[in-house]
CSV table of C-alpha atoms in Angstrom, one decimal:
chain,number,residue,atom,x,y,z
A,1,UNK,CA,104.5,102.7,85.8
A,2,UNK,CA,104.2,103.4,89.6
A,3,UNK,CA,100.6,103.9,90.7
A,4,UNK,CA,99.7,107.4,92.1
A,5,UNK,CA,97.3,107.9,94.8
A,6,UNK,CA,94.5,108.5,92.2
A,7,UNK,CA,95.3,105.1,90.6
A,8,UNK,CA,95.3,103.5,94.0
A,9,UNK,CA,92.0,104.7,95.1
A,10,UNK,CA,90.5,104.0,91.6
A,11,UNK,CA,91.7,100.2,91.9
A,12,UNK,CA,90.8,100.1,95.6
A,13,UNK,CA,87.2,101.4,94.6
A,14,UNK,CA,86.9,98.8,91.7
A,15,UNK,CA,87.9,96.1,94.1
A,16,UNK,CA,90.6,94.4,92.1
A,17,UNK,CA,93.2,95.8,94.5
A,18,UNK,CA,92.4,95.0,98.1
A,19,UNK,CA,93.8,96.5,101.3
A,20,UNK,CA,91.8,95.7,104.2
A,21,UNK,CA,90.9,97.2,106.7
A,22,UNK,CA,91.7,100.5,105.5
A,23,UNK,CA,90.5,102.4,108.3
A,24,UNK,CA,91.8,106.0,107.4
A,25,UNK,CA,92.0,106.4,103.5
A,26,UNK,CA,93.1,110.1,104.1
A,27,UNK,CA,96.0,109.0,106.4
A,28,UNK,CA,97.1,105.8,104.9
A,29,UNK,CA,96.8,106.5,101.1
A,30,UNK,CA,100.0,108.7,100.4
A,31,UNK,CA,100.8,110.4,97.1
A,32,UNK,CA,102.1,107.1,95.6
A,33,UNK,CA,101.9,104.4,98.3
A,34,UNK,CA,99.6,102.9,101.0
A,35,UNK,CA,100.7,102.9,104.7
A,36,UNK,CA,100.2,99.6,106.4
A,37,UNK,CA,100.0,99.2,110.1
A,38,UNK,CA,101.9,96.7,112.3
A,39,UNK,CA,99.9,93.7,113.7
A,40,UNK,CA,100.1,92.1,117.2
A,41,UNK,CA,101.9,88.9,116.4
A,42,UNK,CA,105.7,88.4,116.1
A,43,UNK,CA,108.0,85.4,115.7
A,44,UNK,CA,111.2,85.6,117.6
A,45,UNK,CA,114.2,83.5,117.1
A,46,UNK,CA,115.8,81.8,120.2
A,47,UNK,CA,119.4,82.3,120.5
A,48,UNK,CA,120.4,80.1,123.4
A,49,UNK,CA,121.8,76.6,122.8
A,50,UNK,CA,121.4,76.8,119.2
A,51,UNK,CA,124.2,75.3,117.1
A,52,UNK,CA,122.6,76.6,113.8
A,53,UNK,CA,119.4,76.5,111.8
A,54,UNK,CA,119.5,74.2,108.6
A,55,UNK,CA,117.1,75.8,106.0
A,56,UNK,CA,116.1,72.3,104.8
A,57,UNK,CA,114.8,71.3,108.2
A,58,UNK,CA,111.1,72.5,109.0
A,59,UNK,CA,111.3,71.0,112.4
A,60,UNK,CA,114.5,72.9,113.3
A,61,UNK,CA,112.9,76.2,112.1
A,62,UNK,CA,109.9,75.7,114.2
A,63,UNK,CA,112.0,74.6,117.3
A,64,UNK,CA,113.9,77.9,117.2
A,65,UNK,CA,110.9,80.2,116.7
A,66,UNK,CA,108.7,81.5,119.5
A,67,UNK,CA,105.3,83.5,119.1
A,68,UNK,CA,104.8,86.6,121.0
A,69,UNK,CA,101.3,88.4,121.1
A,70,UNK,CA,101.2,91.8,122.2
A,71,UNK,CA,98.2,92.7,124.4
A,72,UNK,CA,95.9,95.5,123.3
A,73,UNK,CA,97.6,98.7,124.3
A,74,UNK,CA,101.1,97.1,124.7
A,75,UNK,CA,104.5,97.5,123.1
A,76,UNK,CA,107.0,95.2,121.4
A,77,UNK,CA,110.5,96.4,122.2
A,78,UNK,CA,113.0,95.8,119.3
A,79,UNK,CA,116.5,95.8,120.8
A,80,UNK,CA,119.8,96.6,118.9
A,81,UNK,CA,120.8,93.8,116.7
A,82,UNK,CA,117.4,92.0,117.1
A,83,UNK,CA,115.7,90.3,114.1
A,84,UNK,CA,112.0,89.3,114.4
A,85,UNK,CA,109.2,88.5,112.0
A,86,UNK,CA,106.1,90.8,112.5
A,87,UNK,CA,102.9,91.2,110.3
A,88,UNK,CA,100.8,93.8,108.9
A,89,UNK,CA,97.5,94.5,110.3
A,90,UNK,CA,96.0,94.7,106.8
A,91,UNK,CA,95.4,91.9,104.3
A,92,UNK,CA,96.1,92.6,100.7
A,93,UNK,CA,95.1,91.1,97.4
A,94,UNK,CA,97.2,92.0,94.6
A,95,UNK,CA,95.7,91.6,91.0
A,96,UNK,CA,97.5,90.0,88.3
A,97,UNK,CA,98.6,93.0,86.6
A,98,UNK,CA,100.4,94.7,89.5
A,99,UNK,CA,103.4,94.0,91.8
A,100,UNK,CA,103.5,95.5,95.2
A,101,UNK,CA,106.9,96.7,96.7
A,102,UNK,CA,107.1,96.6,100.6
A,103,UNK,CA,109.0,99.6,101.8
A,104,UNK,CA,109.9,101.0,105.1
A,105,UNK,CA,108.8,104.3,106.3
A,106,UNK,CA,111.4,107.1,106.6
A,107,UNK,CA,110.4,108.1,110.2
A,108,UNK,CA,111.1,104.6,111.4
A,109,UNK,CA,114.3,104.3,109.1
A,110,UNK,CA,115.5,107.4,110.9
A,111,UNK,CA,115.2,105.4,114.3
A,112,UNK,CA,117.3,102.5,112.6
A,113,UNK,CA,114.4,100.2,112.0
A,114,UNK,CA,114.1,98.3,108.8
A,115,UNK,CA,111.0,96.3,107.7
A,116,UNK,CA,112.5,93.8,105.3
A,117,UNK,CA,115.8,92.1,104.8
A,118,UNK,CA,115.0,90.7,101.4
A,119,UNK,CA,111.3,89.9,100.9
A,120,UNK,CA,110.5,93.3,99.5
A,121,UNK,CA,107.8,92.5,97.1
A,122,UNK,CA,104.3,90.8,96.7
A,123,UNK,CA,103.9,89.0,93.5
A,124,UNK,CA,101.0,89.5,91.3
A,125,UNK,CA,98.1,87.1,92.6
A,126,UNK,CA,99.3,87.3,96.2
A,127,UNK,CA,96.6,87.4,99.0
A,128,UNK,CA,97.2,87.6,102.7
A,129,UNK,CA,98.8,89.6,105.5
A,130,UNK,CA,102.5,90.6,104.9
A,131,UNK,CA,105.3,89.1,107.0
A,132,UNK,CA,107.6,91.9,108.0
A,133,UNK,CA,111.4,91.2,108.7
A,134,UNK,CA,112.0,93.6,111.4
A,135,UNK,CA,115.5,94.6,112.6
A,136,UNK,CA,116.9,97.3,114.7
A,137,UNK,CA,120.2,98.5,113.2
A,138,UNK,CA,120.8,101.2,115.7
A,139,UNK,CA,122.0,101.6,119.3
A,140,UNK,CA,118.9,102.1,121.3
A,141,UNK,CA,115.8,99.8,121.8
A,142,UNK,CA,112.8,101.1,119.8
A,143,UNK,CA,109.0,100.5,121.1
A,144,UNK,CA,107.0,99.3,118.3
A,145,UNK,CA,103.1,99.7,118.9
A,146,UNK,CA,100.6,97.5,117.2
A,147,UNK,CA,98.5,99.7,114.9
A,148,UNK,CA,101.1,102.2,114.2
A,149,UNK,CA,102.0,102.8,110.4
A,150,UNK,CA,105.1,100.5,109.9
A,151,UNK,CA,105.5,100.2,106.2
A,152,UNK,CA,104.1,101.2,103.0
A,153,UNK,CA,103.2,99.7,99.7
A,154,UNK,CA,104.0,101.0,96.3
A,155,UNK,CA,102.5,99.3,93.1
A,156,UNK,CA,103.9,99.0,89.7
A,157,UNK,CA,101.7,98.1,86.7
A,158,UNK,CA,103.2,95.2,84.7
A,159,UNK,CA,103.2,95.6,80.8
A,160,UNK,CA,100.8,92.7,80.7
A,161,UNK,CA,99.1,90.5,83.3
A,162,UNK,CA,101.2,87.8,84.7
A,163,UNK,CA,100.3,84.4,82.9
A,164,UNK,CA,101.3,82.4,86.1
A,165,UNK,CA,100.5,84.5,89.1
A,166,UNK,CA,101.3,83.6,92.7
A,167,UNK,CA,98.8,81.1,94.3
A,168,UNK,CA,97.8,77.7,95.0
A,169,UNK,CA,98.1,76.6,91.4
A,170,UNK,CA,101.9,77.2,91.4
A,171,UNK,CA,102.0,75.8,94.9
A,172,UNK,CA,103.0,79.1,96.5
A,173,UNK,CA,104.1,78.6,100.1
A,174,UNK,CA,102.7,81.7,101.7
A,175,UNK,CA,99.4,82.3,99.7
A,176,UNK,CA,96.6,83.4,102.3
A,177,UNK,CA,98.8,83.7,105.2
A,178,UNK,CA,97.7,85.0,108.6
A,179,UNK,CA,100.1,86.4,110.9
A,180,UNK,CA,104.0,86.2,110.6
A,181,UNK,CA,105.2,83.0,108.9
A,182,UNK,CA,108.5,81.4,109.5
A,183,UNK,CA,110.6,80.2,106.4
A,184,UNK,CA,109.3,77.4,104.5
A,185,UNK,CA,112.5,77.1,102.3
A,186,UNK,CA,112.5,73.4,103.0
A,187,UNK,CA,109.6,73.1,100.1
A,188,UNK,CA,112.3,74.6,97.7
A,189,UNK,CA,113.6,72.0,94.9
A,190,UNK,CA,117.1,72.4,96.0
A,191,UNK,CA,116.1,71.1,99.4
A,192,UNK,CA,114.0,68.1,97.9
A,193,UNK,CA,110.7,70.0,97.8
A,194,UNK,CA,108.5,70.5,94.6
A,195,UNK,CA,108.7,74.5,94.5
């Protein structure tokens, strides 16, 4: 079951679902979703003198990523073909009986901006800001302004609460993240990690 605005507001009021700061409830809570705003931090991938990125090498991933922080009142220009990691301004806490789906806003989709490549959900138990996988699929650069509504979350109620929710007990890699986070895939079992 997908939560309606009434369900979302009820869960926010109870405090088991957290979206903070939620500065304008009337604007951000839609009929069946919550709009999230763009943060100020971005991770850009360097393209010059790079043979490739090996997913199992944290040092390589960190070497090829550069952080950009947009000043107050500034813009981040997303050029055609670019892929960057951004973040939501809001921090969320998803209770054990919900899953949150990260979706793009249609107004930005019509400008060829997408907000996720594959990471389109927040598991039950997840806490933190959401890393956005931003791409410009169009032909013209698009100016992104921190604070603009960039994505939306829809919530689906599980048939029962998760027995093993996302979090530190599972060794979850991105729990309590702040700002955009680069890949931590080297922690996966297939690359010698424990996750």
